[in-house]
Short mmCIF file of C-alpha atoms in Angstrom, two decimals:
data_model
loop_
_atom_site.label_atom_id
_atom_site.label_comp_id
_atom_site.label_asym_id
_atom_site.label_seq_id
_atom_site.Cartn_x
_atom_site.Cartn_y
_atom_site.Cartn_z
CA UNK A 7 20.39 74.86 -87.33
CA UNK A 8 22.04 77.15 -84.99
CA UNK A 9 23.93 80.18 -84.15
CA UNK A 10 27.47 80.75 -84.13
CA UNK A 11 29.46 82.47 -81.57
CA UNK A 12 33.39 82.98 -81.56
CA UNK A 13 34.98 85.19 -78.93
CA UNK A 14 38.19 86.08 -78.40
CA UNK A 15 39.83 82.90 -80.36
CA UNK A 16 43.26 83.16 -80.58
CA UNK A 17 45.65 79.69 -81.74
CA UNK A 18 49.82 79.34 -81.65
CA UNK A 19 51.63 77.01 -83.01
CA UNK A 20 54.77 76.47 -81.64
CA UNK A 21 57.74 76.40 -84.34
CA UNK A 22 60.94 78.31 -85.34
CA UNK A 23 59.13 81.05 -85.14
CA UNK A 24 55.98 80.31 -83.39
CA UNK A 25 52.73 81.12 -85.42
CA UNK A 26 50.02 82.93 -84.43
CA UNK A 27 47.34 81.21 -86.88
CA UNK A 28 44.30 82.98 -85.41
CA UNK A 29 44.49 86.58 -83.50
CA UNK A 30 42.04 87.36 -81.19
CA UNK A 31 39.08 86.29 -83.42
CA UNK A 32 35.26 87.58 -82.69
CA UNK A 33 32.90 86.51 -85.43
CA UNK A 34 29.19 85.77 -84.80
CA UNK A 35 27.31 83.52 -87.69
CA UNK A 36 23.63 83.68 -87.39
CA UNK A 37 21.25 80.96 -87.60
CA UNK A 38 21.13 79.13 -90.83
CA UNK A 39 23.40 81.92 -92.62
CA UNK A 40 26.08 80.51 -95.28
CA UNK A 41 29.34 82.19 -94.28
CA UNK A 42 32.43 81.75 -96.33
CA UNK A 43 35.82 82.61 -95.22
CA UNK A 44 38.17 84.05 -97.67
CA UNK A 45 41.24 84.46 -98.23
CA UNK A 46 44.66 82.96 -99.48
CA UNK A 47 46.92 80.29 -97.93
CA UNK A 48 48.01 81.23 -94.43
CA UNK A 49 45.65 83.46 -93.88
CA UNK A 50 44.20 81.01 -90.81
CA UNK A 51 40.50 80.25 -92.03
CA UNK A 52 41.18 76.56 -92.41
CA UNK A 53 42.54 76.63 -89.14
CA UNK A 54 39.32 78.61 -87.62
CA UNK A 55 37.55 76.02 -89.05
CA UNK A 56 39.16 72.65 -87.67
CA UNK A 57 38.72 75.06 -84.33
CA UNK A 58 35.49 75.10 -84.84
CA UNK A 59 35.05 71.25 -85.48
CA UNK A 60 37.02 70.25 -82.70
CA UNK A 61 40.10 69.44 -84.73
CA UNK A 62 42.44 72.15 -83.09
CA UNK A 63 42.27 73.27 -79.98
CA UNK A 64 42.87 76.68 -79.62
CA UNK A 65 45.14 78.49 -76.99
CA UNK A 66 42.21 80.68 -75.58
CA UNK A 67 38.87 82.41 -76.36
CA UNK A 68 35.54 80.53 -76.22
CA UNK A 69 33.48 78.85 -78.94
CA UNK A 70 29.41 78.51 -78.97
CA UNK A 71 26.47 76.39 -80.93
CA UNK A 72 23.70 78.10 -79.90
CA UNK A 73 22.88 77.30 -76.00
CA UNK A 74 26.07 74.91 -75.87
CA UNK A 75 29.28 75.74 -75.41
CA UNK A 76 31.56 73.57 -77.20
CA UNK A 77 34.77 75.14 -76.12
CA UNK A 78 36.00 77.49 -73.44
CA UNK A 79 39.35 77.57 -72.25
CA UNK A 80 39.36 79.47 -69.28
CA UNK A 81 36.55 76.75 -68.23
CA UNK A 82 38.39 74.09 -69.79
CA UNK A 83 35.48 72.96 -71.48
CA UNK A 84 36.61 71.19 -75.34
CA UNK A 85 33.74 69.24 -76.43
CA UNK A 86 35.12 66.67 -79.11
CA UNK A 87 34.20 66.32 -82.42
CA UNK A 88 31.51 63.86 -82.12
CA UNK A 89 29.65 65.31 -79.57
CA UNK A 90 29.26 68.95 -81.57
CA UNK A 91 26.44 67.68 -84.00
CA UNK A 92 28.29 68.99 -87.19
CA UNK A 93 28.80 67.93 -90.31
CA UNK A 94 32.18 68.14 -92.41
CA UNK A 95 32.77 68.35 -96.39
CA UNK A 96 36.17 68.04 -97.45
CA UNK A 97 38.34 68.94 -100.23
CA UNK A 98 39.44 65.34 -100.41
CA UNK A 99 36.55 63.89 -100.19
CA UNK A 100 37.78 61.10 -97.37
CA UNK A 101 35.31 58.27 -98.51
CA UNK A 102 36.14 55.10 -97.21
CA UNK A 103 37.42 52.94 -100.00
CA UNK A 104 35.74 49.52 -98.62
CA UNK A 105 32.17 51.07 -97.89
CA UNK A 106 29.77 51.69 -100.23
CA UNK A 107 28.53 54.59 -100.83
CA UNK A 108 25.23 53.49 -98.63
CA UNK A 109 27.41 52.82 -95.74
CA UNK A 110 30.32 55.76 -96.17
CA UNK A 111 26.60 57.87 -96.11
CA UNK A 112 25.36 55.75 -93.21
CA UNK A 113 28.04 56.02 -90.93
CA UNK A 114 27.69 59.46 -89.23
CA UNK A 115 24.26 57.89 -87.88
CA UNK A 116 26.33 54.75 -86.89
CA UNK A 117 28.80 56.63 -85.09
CA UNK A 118 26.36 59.12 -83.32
CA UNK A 119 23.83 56.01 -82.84
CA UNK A 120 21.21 58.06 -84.13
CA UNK A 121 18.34 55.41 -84.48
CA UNK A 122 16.14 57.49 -86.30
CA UNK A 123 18.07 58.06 -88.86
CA UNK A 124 19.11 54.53 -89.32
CA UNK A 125 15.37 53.10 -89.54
CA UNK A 126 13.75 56.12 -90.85
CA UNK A 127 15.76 56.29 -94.59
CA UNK A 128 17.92 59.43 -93.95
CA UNK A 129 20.29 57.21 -96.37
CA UNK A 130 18.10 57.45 -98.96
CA UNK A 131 16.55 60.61 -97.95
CA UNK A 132 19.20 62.40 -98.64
CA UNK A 133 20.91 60.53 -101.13
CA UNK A 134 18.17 61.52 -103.07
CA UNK A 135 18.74 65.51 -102.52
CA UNK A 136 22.43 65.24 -104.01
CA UNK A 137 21.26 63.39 -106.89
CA UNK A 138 23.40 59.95 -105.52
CA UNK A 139 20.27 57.86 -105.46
CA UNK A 140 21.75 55.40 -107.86
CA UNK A 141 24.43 54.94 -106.76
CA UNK A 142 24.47 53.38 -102.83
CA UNK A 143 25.74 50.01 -103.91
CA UNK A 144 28.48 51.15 -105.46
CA UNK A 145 32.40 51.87 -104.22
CA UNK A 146 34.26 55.27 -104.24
CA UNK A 147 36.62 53.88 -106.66
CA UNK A 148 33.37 53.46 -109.24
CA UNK A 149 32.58 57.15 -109.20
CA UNK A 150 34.10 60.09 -110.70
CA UNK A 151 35.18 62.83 -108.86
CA UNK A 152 31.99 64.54 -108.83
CA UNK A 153 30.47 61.99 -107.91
CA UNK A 154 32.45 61.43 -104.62
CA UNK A 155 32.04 65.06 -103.73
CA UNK A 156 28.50 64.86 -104.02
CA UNK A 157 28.53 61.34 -101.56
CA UNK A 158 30.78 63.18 -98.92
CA UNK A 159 28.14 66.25 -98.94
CA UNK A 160 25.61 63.63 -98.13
CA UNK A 161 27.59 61.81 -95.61
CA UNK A 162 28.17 65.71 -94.01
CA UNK A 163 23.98 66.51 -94.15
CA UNK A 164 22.73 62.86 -93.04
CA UNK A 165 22.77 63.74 -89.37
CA UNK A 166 21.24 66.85 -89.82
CA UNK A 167 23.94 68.44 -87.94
CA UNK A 168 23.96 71.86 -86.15
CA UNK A 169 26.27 72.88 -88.22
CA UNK A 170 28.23 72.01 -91.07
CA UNK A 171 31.87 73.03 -92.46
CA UNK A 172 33.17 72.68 -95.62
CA UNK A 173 36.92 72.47 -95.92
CA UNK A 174 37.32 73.71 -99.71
CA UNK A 175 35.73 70.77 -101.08
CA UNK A 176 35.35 71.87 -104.66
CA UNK A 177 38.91 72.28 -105.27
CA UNK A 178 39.58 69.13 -106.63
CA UNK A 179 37.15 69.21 -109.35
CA UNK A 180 37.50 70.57 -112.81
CA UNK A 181 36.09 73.81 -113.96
CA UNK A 182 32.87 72.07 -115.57
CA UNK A 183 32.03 69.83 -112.17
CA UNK A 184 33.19 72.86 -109.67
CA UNK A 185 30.28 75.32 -110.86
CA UNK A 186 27.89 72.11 -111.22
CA UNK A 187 28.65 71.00 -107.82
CA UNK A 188 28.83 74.85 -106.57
CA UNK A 189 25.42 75.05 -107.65
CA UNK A 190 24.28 72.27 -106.02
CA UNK A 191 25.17 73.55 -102.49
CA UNK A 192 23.51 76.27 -103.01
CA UNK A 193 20.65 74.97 -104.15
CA UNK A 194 20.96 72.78 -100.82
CA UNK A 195 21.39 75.51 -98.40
CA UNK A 196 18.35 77.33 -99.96
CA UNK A 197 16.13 74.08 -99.69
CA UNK A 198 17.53 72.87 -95.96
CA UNK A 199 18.27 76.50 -94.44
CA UNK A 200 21.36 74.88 -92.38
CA UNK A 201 24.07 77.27 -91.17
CA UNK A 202 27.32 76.77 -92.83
CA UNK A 203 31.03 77.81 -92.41
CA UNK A 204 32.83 77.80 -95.85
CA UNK A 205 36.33 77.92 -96.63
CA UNK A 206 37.85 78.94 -99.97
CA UNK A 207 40.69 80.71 -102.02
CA UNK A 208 38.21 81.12 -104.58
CA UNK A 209 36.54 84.63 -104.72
CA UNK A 210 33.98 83.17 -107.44
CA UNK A 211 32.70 80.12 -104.61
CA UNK A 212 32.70 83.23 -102.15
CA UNK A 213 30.59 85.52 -104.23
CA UNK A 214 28.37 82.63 -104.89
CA UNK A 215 27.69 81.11 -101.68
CA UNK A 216 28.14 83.73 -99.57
CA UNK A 217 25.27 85.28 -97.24
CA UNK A 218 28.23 86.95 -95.97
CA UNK A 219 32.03 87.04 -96.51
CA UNK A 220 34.98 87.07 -93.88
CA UNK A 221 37.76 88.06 -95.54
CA UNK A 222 41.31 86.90 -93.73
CA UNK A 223 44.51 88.38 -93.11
CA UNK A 224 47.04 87.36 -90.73
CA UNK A 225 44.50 85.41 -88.74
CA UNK A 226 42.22 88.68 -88.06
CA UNK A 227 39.27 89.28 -90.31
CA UNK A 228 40.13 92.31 -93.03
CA UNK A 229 36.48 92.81 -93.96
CA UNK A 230 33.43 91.06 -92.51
CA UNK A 231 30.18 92.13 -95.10
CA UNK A 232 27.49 91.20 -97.64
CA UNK A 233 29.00 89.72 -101.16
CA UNK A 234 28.08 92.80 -102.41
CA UNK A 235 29.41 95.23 -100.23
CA UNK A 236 32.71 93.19 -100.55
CA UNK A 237 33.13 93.31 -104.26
CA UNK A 238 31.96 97.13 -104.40
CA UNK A 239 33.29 98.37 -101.48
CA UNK A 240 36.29 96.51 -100.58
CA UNK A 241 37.24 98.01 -97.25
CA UNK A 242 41.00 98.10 -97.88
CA UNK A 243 43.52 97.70 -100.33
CA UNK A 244 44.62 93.98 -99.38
CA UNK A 245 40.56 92.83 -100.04
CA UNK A 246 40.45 95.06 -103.03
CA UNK A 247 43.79 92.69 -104.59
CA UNK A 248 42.14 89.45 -103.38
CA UNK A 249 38.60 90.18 -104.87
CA UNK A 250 39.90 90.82 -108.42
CA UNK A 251 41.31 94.44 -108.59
CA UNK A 252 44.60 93.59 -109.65
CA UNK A 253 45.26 96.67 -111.57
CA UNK A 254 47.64 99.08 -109.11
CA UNK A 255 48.23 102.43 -110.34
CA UNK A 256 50.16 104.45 -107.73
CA UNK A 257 49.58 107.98 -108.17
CA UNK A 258 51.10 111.52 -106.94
CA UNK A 259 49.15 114.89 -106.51
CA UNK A 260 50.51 117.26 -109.79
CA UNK A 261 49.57 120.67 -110.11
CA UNK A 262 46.71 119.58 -112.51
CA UNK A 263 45.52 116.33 -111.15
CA UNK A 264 46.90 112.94 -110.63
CA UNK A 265 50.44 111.99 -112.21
CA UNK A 266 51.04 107.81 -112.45
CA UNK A 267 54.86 106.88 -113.99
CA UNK A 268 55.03 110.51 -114.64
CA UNK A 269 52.02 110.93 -116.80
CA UNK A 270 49.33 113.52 -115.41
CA UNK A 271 46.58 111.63 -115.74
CA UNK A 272 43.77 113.20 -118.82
CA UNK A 273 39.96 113.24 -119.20
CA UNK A 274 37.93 112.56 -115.81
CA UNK A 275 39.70 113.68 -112.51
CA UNK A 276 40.15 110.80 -109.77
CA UNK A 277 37.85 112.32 -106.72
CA UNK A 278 40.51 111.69 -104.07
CA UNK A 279 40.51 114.81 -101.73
CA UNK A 280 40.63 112.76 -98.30
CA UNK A 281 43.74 111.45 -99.57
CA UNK A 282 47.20 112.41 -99.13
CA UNK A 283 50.14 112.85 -102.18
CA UNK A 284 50.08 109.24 -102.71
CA UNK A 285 46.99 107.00 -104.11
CA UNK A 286 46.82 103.16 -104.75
CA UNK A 287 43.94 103.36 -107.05
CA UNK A 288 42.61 99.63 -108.08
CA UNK A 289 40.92 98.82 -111.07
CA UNK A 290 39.32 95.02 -112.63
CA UNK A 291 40.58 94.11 -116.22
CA UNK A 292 37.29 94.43 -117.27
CA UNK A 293 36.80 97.91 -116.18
CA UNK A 294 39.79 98.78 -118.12
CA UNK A 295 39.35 100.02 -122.20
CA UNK A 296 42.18 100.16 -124.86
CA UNK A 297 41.43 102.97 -127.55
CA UNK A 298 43.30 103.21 -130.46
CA UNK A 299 46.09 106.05 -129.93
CA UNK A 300 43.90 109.12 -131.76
CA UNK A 301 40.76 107.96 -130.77
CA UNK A 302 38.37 110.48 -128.72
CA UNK A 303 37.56 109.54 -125.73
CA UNK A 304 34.39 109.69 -124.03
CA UNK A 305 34.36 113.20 -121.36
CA UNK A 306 33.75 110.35 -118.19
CA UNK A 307 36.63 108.64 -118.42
CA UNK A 308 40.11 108.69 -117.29
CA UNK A 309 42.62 108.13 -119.62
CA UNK A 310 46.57 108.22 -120.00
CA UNK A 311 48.58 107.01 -123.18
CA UNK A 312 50.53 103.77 -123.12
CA UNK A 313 52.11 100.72 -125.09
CA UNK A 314 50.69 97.30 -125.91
CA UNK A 315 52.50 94.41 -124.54
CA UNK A 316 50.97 91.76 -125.33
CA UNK A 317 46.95 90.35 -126.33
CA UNK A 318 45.04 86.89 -126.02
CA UNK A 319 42.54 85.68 -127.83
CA UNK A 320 39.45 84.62 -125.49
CA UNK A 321 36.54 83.96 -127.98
CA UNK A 322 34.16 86.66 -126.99
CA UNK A 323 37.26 88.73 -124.96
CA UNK A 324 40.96 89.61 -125.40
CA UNK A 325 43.18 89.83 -122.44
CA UNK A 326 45.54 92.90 -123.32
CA UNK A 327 48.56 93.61 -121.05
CA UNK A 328 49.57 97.00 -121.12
CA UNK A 329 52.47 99.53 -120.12
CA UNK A 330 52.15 103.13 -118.23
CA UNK A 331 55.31 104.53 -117.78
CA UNK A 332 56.75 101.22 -115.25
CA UNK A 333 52.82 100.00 -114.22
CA UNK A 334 51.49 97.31 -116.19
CA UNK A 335 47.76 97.43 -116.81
CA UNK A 336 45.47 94.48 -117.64
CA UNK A 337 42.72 94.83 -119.76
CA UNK A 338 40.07 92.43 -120.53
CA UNK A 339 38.17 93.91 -123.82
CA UNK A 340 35.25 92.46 -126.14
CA UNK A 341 37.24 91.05 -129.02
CA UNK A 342 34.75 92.40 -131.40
CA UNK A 343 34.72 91.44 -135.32
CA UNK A 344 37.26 89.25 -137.08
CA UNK A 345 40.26 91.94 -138.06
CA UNK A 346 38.60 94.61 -136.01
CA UNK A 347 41.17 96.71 -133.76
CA UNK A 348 41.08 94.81 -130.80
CA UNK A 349 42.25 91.45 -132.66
CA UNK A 350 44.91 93.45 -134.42
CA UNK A 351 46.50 94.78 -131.77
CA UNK A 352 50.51 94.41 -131.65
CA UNK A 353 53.06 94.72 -129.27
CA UNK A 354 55.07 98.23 -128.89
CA UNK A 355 51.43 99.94 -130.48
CA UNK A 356 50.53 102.95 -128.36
CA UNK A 357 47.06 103.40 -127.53
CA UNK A 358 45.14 105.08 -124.64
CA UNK A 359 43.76 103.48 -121.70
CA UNK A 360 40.70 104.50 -120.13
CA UNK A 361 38.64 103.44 -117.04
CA UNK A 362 35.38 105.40 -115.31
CA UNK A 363 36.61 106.56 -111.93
CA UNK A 364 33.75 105.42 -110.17
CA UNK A 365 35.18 101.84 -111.50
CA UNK A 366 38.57 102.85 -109.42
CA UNK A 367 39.34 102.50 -105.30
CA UNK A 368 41.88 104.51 -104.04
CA UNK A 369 43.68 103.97 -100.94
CA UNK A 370 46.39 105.84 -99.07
CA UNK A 371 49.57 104.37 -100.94
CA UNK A 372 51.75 102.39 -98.14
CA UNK A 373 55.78 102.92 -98.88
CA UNK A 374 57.12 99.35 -99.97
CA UNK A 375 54.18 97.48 -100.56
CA UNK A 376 52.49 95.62 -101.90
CA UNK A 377 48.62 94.06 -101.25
CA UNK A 378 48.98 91.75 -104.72
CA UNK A 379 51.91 89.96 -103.14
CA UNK A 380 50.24 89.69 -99.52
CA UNK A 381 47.22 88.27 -101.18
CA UNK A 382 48.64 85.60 -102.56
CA UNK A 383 50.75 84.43 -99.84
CA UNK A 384 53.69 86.44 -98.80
CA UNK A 385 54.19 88.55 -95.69
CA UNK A 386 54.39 92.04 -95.93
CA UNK A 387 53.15 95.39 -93.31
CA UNK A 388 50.30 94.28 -91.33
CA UNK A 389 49.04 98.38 -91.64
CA UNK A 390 44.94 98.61 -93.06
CA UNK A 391 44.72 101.17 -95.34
CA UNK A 392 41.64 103.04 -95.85
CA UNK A 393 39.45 103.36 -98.60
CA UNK A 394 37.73 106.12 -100.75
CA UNK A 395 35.19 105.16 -103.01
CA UNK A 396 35.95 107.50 -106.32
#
């Protein structure tokens, strides 16, 4: 095991433009903590983590495991990737094709020359803890894709490395295999206590894994905290999109409350007072209810009036898009009984939408943007908003 210490990282690459992939990055990962970076693609956390492995060098800071510093570039120090004691994961598995699965397990110890290992059945030692006992004498090409994730998980622990990074490695796998193998690791870390540097898309994996989250945006970290703190709190409006709030109601002061698409908003006021004119509230689907139009409403609850779109059928749930005004709201609702209102709900009805505001975040609206589009990919203003919890 060992701790984790990034200062100052910051890595260009040249092109038409040149890149800035990582901006000035401080991040400190302690001792046998599981840290995941989040975020979407671009956002440089695969490219913090090939820094970390010795992959990339980057154009300046300094990079530490533990006592040992593996990279410094005002000392010039760059410690290659064999001689930083980690272990890599990734998404593609890299087995190679002509080794069995003893040897593709084997060969970290080969490489390093660690002799203990070798004679003292780390092979089979940890074989064993990923369940791949049975299968050392096979080839890659014999085992399914589950399989091979859970051979290049062993190949990353055999050398019980420092550290070890894993380069989205469940994304290949279906739904079924990613939560099985998901559990797996965690199960691992909780067993071997090694400290780990995760990278993932997937706010699920994050959530999961996580002893902490470092969620990425523009090669700075957005929002460095607990799971939990991240998916309650999410410190601005960009985490709040990537972490599953993909509701966005912008809404303007009105004499009596909050208007959204020219609606004042009915039933329980949004607490917003810090807040200027303009709100970005966020809200999950499943925070969101659909009433029938004259229903009454419970007193806690916002609500405003709109018009079905559309509805999916989800066995136990209905996804149920919604329109307010020119905002679309999505809605993810128990389905309830066979020919109840939920399953028999058509587009053009109008019904009311209702959420709890201490469901919502609000944010101070920015003009012309938008953190959905940013967190999937695009570039738009690089300006944090703040958040109020409501």
């Amino acid at each position: 095991m060992s701790h984790v210490s990034i200062q100052s990282m910051t890595m260009h690459f040249d092109g038409k433009p040149p890149t800035k992939a990582v901006d000035d990055l401080d991040l400190e990962i302690e001792e046998g903590e599981f840290l995941v970076l989040l975020g979407p693609s671009g956002c440089g956390k695969t490219t913090t983590l090939r820094c970390l492995a010795g992959l990339e060098t980057p154009s300046a800071g300094r990079i530490s495991f533990g006592p040992t510093t593996v990279f410094d570039a005002a000392r010039r120090v760059n410690l290659s990737p064999d001689k930083r004691n980690i272990g890599m994961v990734f998404q593609s598995y890299a087995l190679w094709p002509h080794m069995t699965v003893r040897k593709n397990i084997k060969y970290p110890l080969k490489a390093r020359r660690i002799k203990e290992g070798l004679k003292g059945g780390w092979v089979e030692e940890t074989a064993a803890l990923v369940d791949c006992g049975v299968l050392l004498d096979r080839y890659p090409a014999q085992l399914s894709g589950g399989q091979q994730q859970r051979v290049a998980l062993a190949r990353g622990l055999v050398a019980r490395p420092d550290l070890v990074l894993f380069d989205e490695p469940l994304s290949n796998l279906d739904a079924r295999l990613r939560d099985q193998v998901r559990a797996e690791i965690h199960e691992l870390h909780g067993r071997l206590g090694f400290t780990a540097v995760f990278v993932t898309h997937d706010q699920s994996e994050a959530l999961a894994l996580g002893d902490r989250l470092a969620i990425m945006r523009h090669g700075r970290i957005e929002q460095y905290d607990t799971p939990e703190h991240v998916f309650e709190r999410p410190a601005t409006e960009y985490v709040a999109a990537f972490i599953g709030m993909s509701n966005r109601l912008v809404c303007k002061r009105a004499d009596n409350g909050w208007a959204c698409s020219g609606q004042v908003l009915a039933g329980a006021p949004l607490q917003a007072a810090p807040l200027g004119g303009t709100v970005a509230v966020r809200l999950r689907s499943e925070d969101v209810d659909i009433h029938p139009g004259t229903a009454t409403v419970p007193a806690d609850r916002t609500t405003a009036t709109a018009t079905i779109v559309d509805s999916e059928y989800g066995g136990k749930t209905m996804d149920v898009v919604a329109r307010l005004g020119d905002t679309r709201i999505f809605a993810r609702i128990p389905s309830g009984d066979s020919g109840g209102f939920a399953r028999r709900l058509t587009p053009g009805e109008r019904v009311i939408i209702s959420f709890r505001p201490t469901d919502a975040m609000l944010y101070e609206a920015e003009a012309d943007r938008s953190a959905d589009a940013e967190a999937v990919g695009e570039q738009t203003s690089d300006v944090p908003a703040q958040a109020v919890s409501v």
